[in-house]
């Protein structure tokens, strides 16, 4: 209900001879730019940073051209997701912070809030009623403490930050 999710596009690569240990920079016709590792098929693979023409960016792990593994995506409006990606979508655990600083820590499935988690509003409050429990398709279904899911989300956030830092250091 309060998140706008983006499906990250898979661009056709311009260098099909690069390998994962090599770092290359590619500027795309649409204004996007990628700096990072590649596989033998010319797809983003390994660590990298993808800068989008709209000012958004993703730093983290890629697999066969898609955001896959731990990473951080920062949107042009100031919102961000730090956590796990599968095939270009939020999937697993992570932390989404909106441009208004409202935060969701918990589980995601197929790019949507789904599973255990909690919402913390910009003022630090959990809301009334408390927005913690089991979510499905971005809606709170059942209330209840979600300590394990929140801890896993925070761990995923830390891993994503570490990986994003490594990706951003590539030259």
Short mmCIF file of C-alpha atoms in Angstrom, two decimals:
data_model
loop_
_atom_site.label_atom_id
_atom_site.label_comp_id
_atom_site.label_asym_id
_atom_site.label_seq_id
_atom_site.Cartn_x
_atom_site.Cartn_y
_atom_site.Cartn_z
CA UNK A 1 0.00 0.00 0.00
CA UNK A 2 2.88 2.41 0.48
CA UNK A 3 5.59 1.01 -1.75
CA UNK A 4 6.28 1.57 -5.39
CA UNK A 5 8.35 -1.25 -6.77
CA UNK A 6 10.32 -1.20 -9.96
CA UNK A 7 11.07 -4.15 -12.16
CA UNK A 8 14.64 -3.62 -13.20
CA UNK A 9 15.15 -3.91 -16.94
CA UNK A 10 17.62 -6.24 -18.56
CA UNK A 11 19.66 -4.37 -21.17
CA UNK A 12 21.35 -5.92 -24.15
CA UNK A 13 25.07 -5.85 -23.47
CA UNK A 14 27.61 -4.23 -25.78
CA UNK A 15 30.66 -6.31 -24.87
CA UNK A 16 30.19 -10.07 -25.27
CA UNK A 17 33.86 -11.04 -24.72
CA UNK A 18 34.27 -9.84 -21.13
CA UNK A 19 34.69 -12.30 -18.27
CA UNK A 20 33.52 -12.06 -14.67
CA UNK A 21 36.92 -11.00 -13.32
CA UNK A 22 37.17 -8.11 -15.76
CA UNK A 23 35.53 -4.80 -14.94
CA UNK A 24 34.13 -2.77 -17.80
CA UNK A 25 32.01 0.35 -18.12
CA UNK A 26 29.16 0.51 -20.60
CA UNK A 27 26.92 3.48 -21.40
CA UNK A 28 23.56 2.53 -22.87
CA UNK A 29 21.56 4.47 -25.45
CA UNK A 30 18.81 5.16 -22.88
CA UNK A 31 21.27 6.99 -20.57
CA UNK A 32 21.90 4.15 -18.12
CA UNK A 33 25.50 3.24 -17.23
CA UNK A 34 26.98 0.02 -15.80
CA UNK A 35 30.40 -0.41 -14.22
CA UNK A 36 31.20 -3.92 -13.13
CA UNK A 37 31.86 -7.55 -13.88
CA UNK A 38 30.52 -9.59 -16.82
CA UNK A 39 30.10 -13.21 -17.73
CA UNK A 40 31.31 -14.83 -20.95
CA UNK A 41 27.92 -14.20 -22.58
CA UNK A 42 28.25 -10.43 -22.22
CA UNK A 43 25.76 -10.12 -19.35
CA UNK A 44 26.22 -8.29 -16.06
CA UNK A 45 27.44 -10.97 -13.66
CA UNK A 46 29.23 -10.67 -10.34
CA UNK A 47 29.60 -7.28 -8.67
CA UNK A 48 28.61 -4.03 -10.31
CA UNK A 49 26.88 -0.67 -10.16
CA UNK A 50 24.05 0.25 -12.50
CA UNK A 51 23.22 3.97 -12.74
CA UNK A 52 19.82 4.68 -14.26
CA UNK A 53 19.09 7.75 -16.38
CA UNK A 54 16.42 8.89 -13.87
CA UNK A 55 19.03 9.22 -11.09
CA UNK A 56 18.34 5.86 -9.42
CA UNK A 57 21.18 3.39 -8.90
CA UNK A 58 21.75 -0.23 -7.91
CA UNK A 59 25.00 -1.50 -6.39
CA UNK A 60 25.43 -5.16 -5.64
CA UNK A 61 25.40 -8.63 -7.10
CA UNK A 62 24.22 -9.58 -10.59
CA UNK A 63 23.55 -12.95 -12.19
CA UNK A 64 23.04 -13.35 -15.94
CA UNK A 65 22.18 -9.68 -16.36
CA UNK A 66 19.74 -9.33 -13.47
CA UNK A 67 20.03 -7.96 -9.91
CA UNK A 68 20.46 -11.21 -8.01
CA UNK A 69 21.90 -11.66 -4.52
CA UNK A 70 22.57 -8.85 -2.06
CA UNK A 71 22.34 -5.26 -3.17
CA UNK A 72 21.18 -1.71 -2.53
CA UNK A 73 18.89 0.20 -4.85
CA UNK A 74 18.51 3.93 -4.29
CA UNK A 75 15.66 5.62 -6.12
CA UNK A 76 15.72 9.17 -7.43
CA UNK A 77 12.98 10.17 -4.94
CA UNK A 78 15.21 9.23 -1.97
CA UNK A 79 13.64 5.88 -1.14
CA UNK A 80 15.80 2.76 -1.04
CA UNK A 81 15.82 -1.00 -0.62
CA UNK A 82 18.71 -2.86 1.00
CA UNK A 83 18.56 -6.62 0.96
CA UNK A 84 18.10 -9.68 -1.22
CA UNK A 85 17.16 -9.77 -4.91
CA UNK A 86 16.14 -12.66 -7.15
CA UNK A 87 15.82 -12.11 -10.90
CA UNK A 88 15.67 -8.33 -10.52
CA UNK A 89 12.99 -8.24 -7.79
CA UNK A 90 13.07 -7.87 -4.01
CA UNK A 91 12.92 -11.43 -2.75
CA UNK A 92 13.93 -12.78 0.65
CA UNK A 93 14.69 -10.38 3.49
CA UNK A 94 15.47 -6.70 3.43
CA UNK A 95 14.69 -3.17 4.52
CA UNK A 96 12.73 -0.69 2.40
CA UNK A 97 12.91 2.94 3.48
CA UNK A 98 10.48 5.32 1.79
CA UNK A 99 11.23 8.89 0.82
CA UNK A 100 9.16 9.91 3.86
CA UNK A 101 11.53 7.77 6.05
CA UNK A 102 8.82 5.20 6.81
CA UNK A 103 10.57 1.82 7.00
CA UNK A 104 9.54 -1.79 6.44
CA UNK A 105 11.86 -4.50 7.77
CA UNK A 106 10.97 -8.04 6.84
CA UNK A 107 10.22 -10.48 4.08
CA UNK A 108 9.58 -9.85 0.39
CA UNK A 109 8.35 -12.17 -2.31
CA UNK A 110 8.33 -11.49 -6.03
CA UNK A 111 8.94 -7.77 -5.51
CA UNK A 112 6.22 -7.28 -2.87
CA UNK A 113 6.01 -7.08 0.92
CA UNK A 114 5.00 -10.61 1.86
CA UNK A 115 5.69 -12.59 5.04
CA UNK A 116 6.77 -11.51 8.50
CA UNK A 117 7.83 -7.94 9.11
CA UNK A 118 7.17 -4.60 10.72
CA UNK A 119 6.62 -1.01 9.70
CA UNK A 120 8.21 1.88 11.56
CA UNK A 121 6.95 5.37 10.75
CA UNK A 122 9.21 8.40 10.33
CA UNK A 123 8.57 9.48 13.93
CA UNK A 124 9.81 6.07 15.17
CA UNK A 125 6.37 4.78 16.10
CA UNK A 126 4.96 1.41 14.97
CA UNK A 127 1.55 2.93 14.17
CA UNK A 128 -1.88 2.27 15.66
CA UNK A 129 -2.66 -0.50 15.48
CA UNK A 130 0.93 -1.66 15.52
CA UNK A 131 2.02 -2.50 11.94
CA UNK A 132 3.89 -5.70 12.79
CA UNK A 133 2.90 -9.20 11.81
CA UNK A 134 2.33 -11.24 8.69
CA UNK A 135 1.89 -9.34 5.44
CA UNK A 136 0.57 -10.60 2.13
CA UNK A 137 0.61 -8.55 -1.06
CA UNK A 138 1.65 -5.45 0.95
CA UNK A 139 -1.26 -5.74 3.43
CA UNK A 140 -1.10 -6.64 7.12
CA UNK A 141 -3.05 -9.90 7.59
CA UNK A 142 -2.29 -10.88 11.17
CA UNK A 143 -0.66 -8.92 13.97
CA UNK A 144 2.14 -10.27 16.13
CA UNK A 145 5.80 -9.83 16.99
CA UNK A 146 8.18 -10.66 14.13
CA UNK A 147 11.55 -10.54 15.89
CA UNK A 148 13.17 -13.28 13.77
CA UNK A 149 12.03 -11.82 10.44
CA UNK A 150 13.15 -8.33 11.48
CA UNK A 151 16.58 -9.60 12.58
CA UNK A 152 16.97 -11.48 9.28
CA UNK A 153 15.99 -8.30 7.41
CA UNK A 154 18.57 -6.29 9.35
CA UNK A 155 21.23 -8.94 8.63
CA UNK A 156 20.30 -8.84 4.92
CA UNK A 157 20.55 -5.03 5.05
CA UNK A 158 24.07 -5.25 6.53
CA UNK A 159 25.15 -7.80 3.92
CA UNK A 160 23.66 -5.66 1.14
CA UNK A 161 25.52 -2.58 2.38
CA UNK A 162 28.80 -4.52 2.50
CA UNK A 163 28.33 -5.93 -1.02
CA UNK A 164 27.27 -2.52 -2.38
CA UNK A 165 30.43 -0.98 -0.93
CA UNK A 166 32.56 -3.68 -2.61
CA UNK A 167 30.73 -3.14 -5.92
CA UNK A 168 31.17 0.63 -5.71
CA UNK A 169 34.93 0.20 -5.18
CA UNK A 170 35.38 -1.60 -8.54
CA UNK A 171 37.51 0.29 -11.02
#
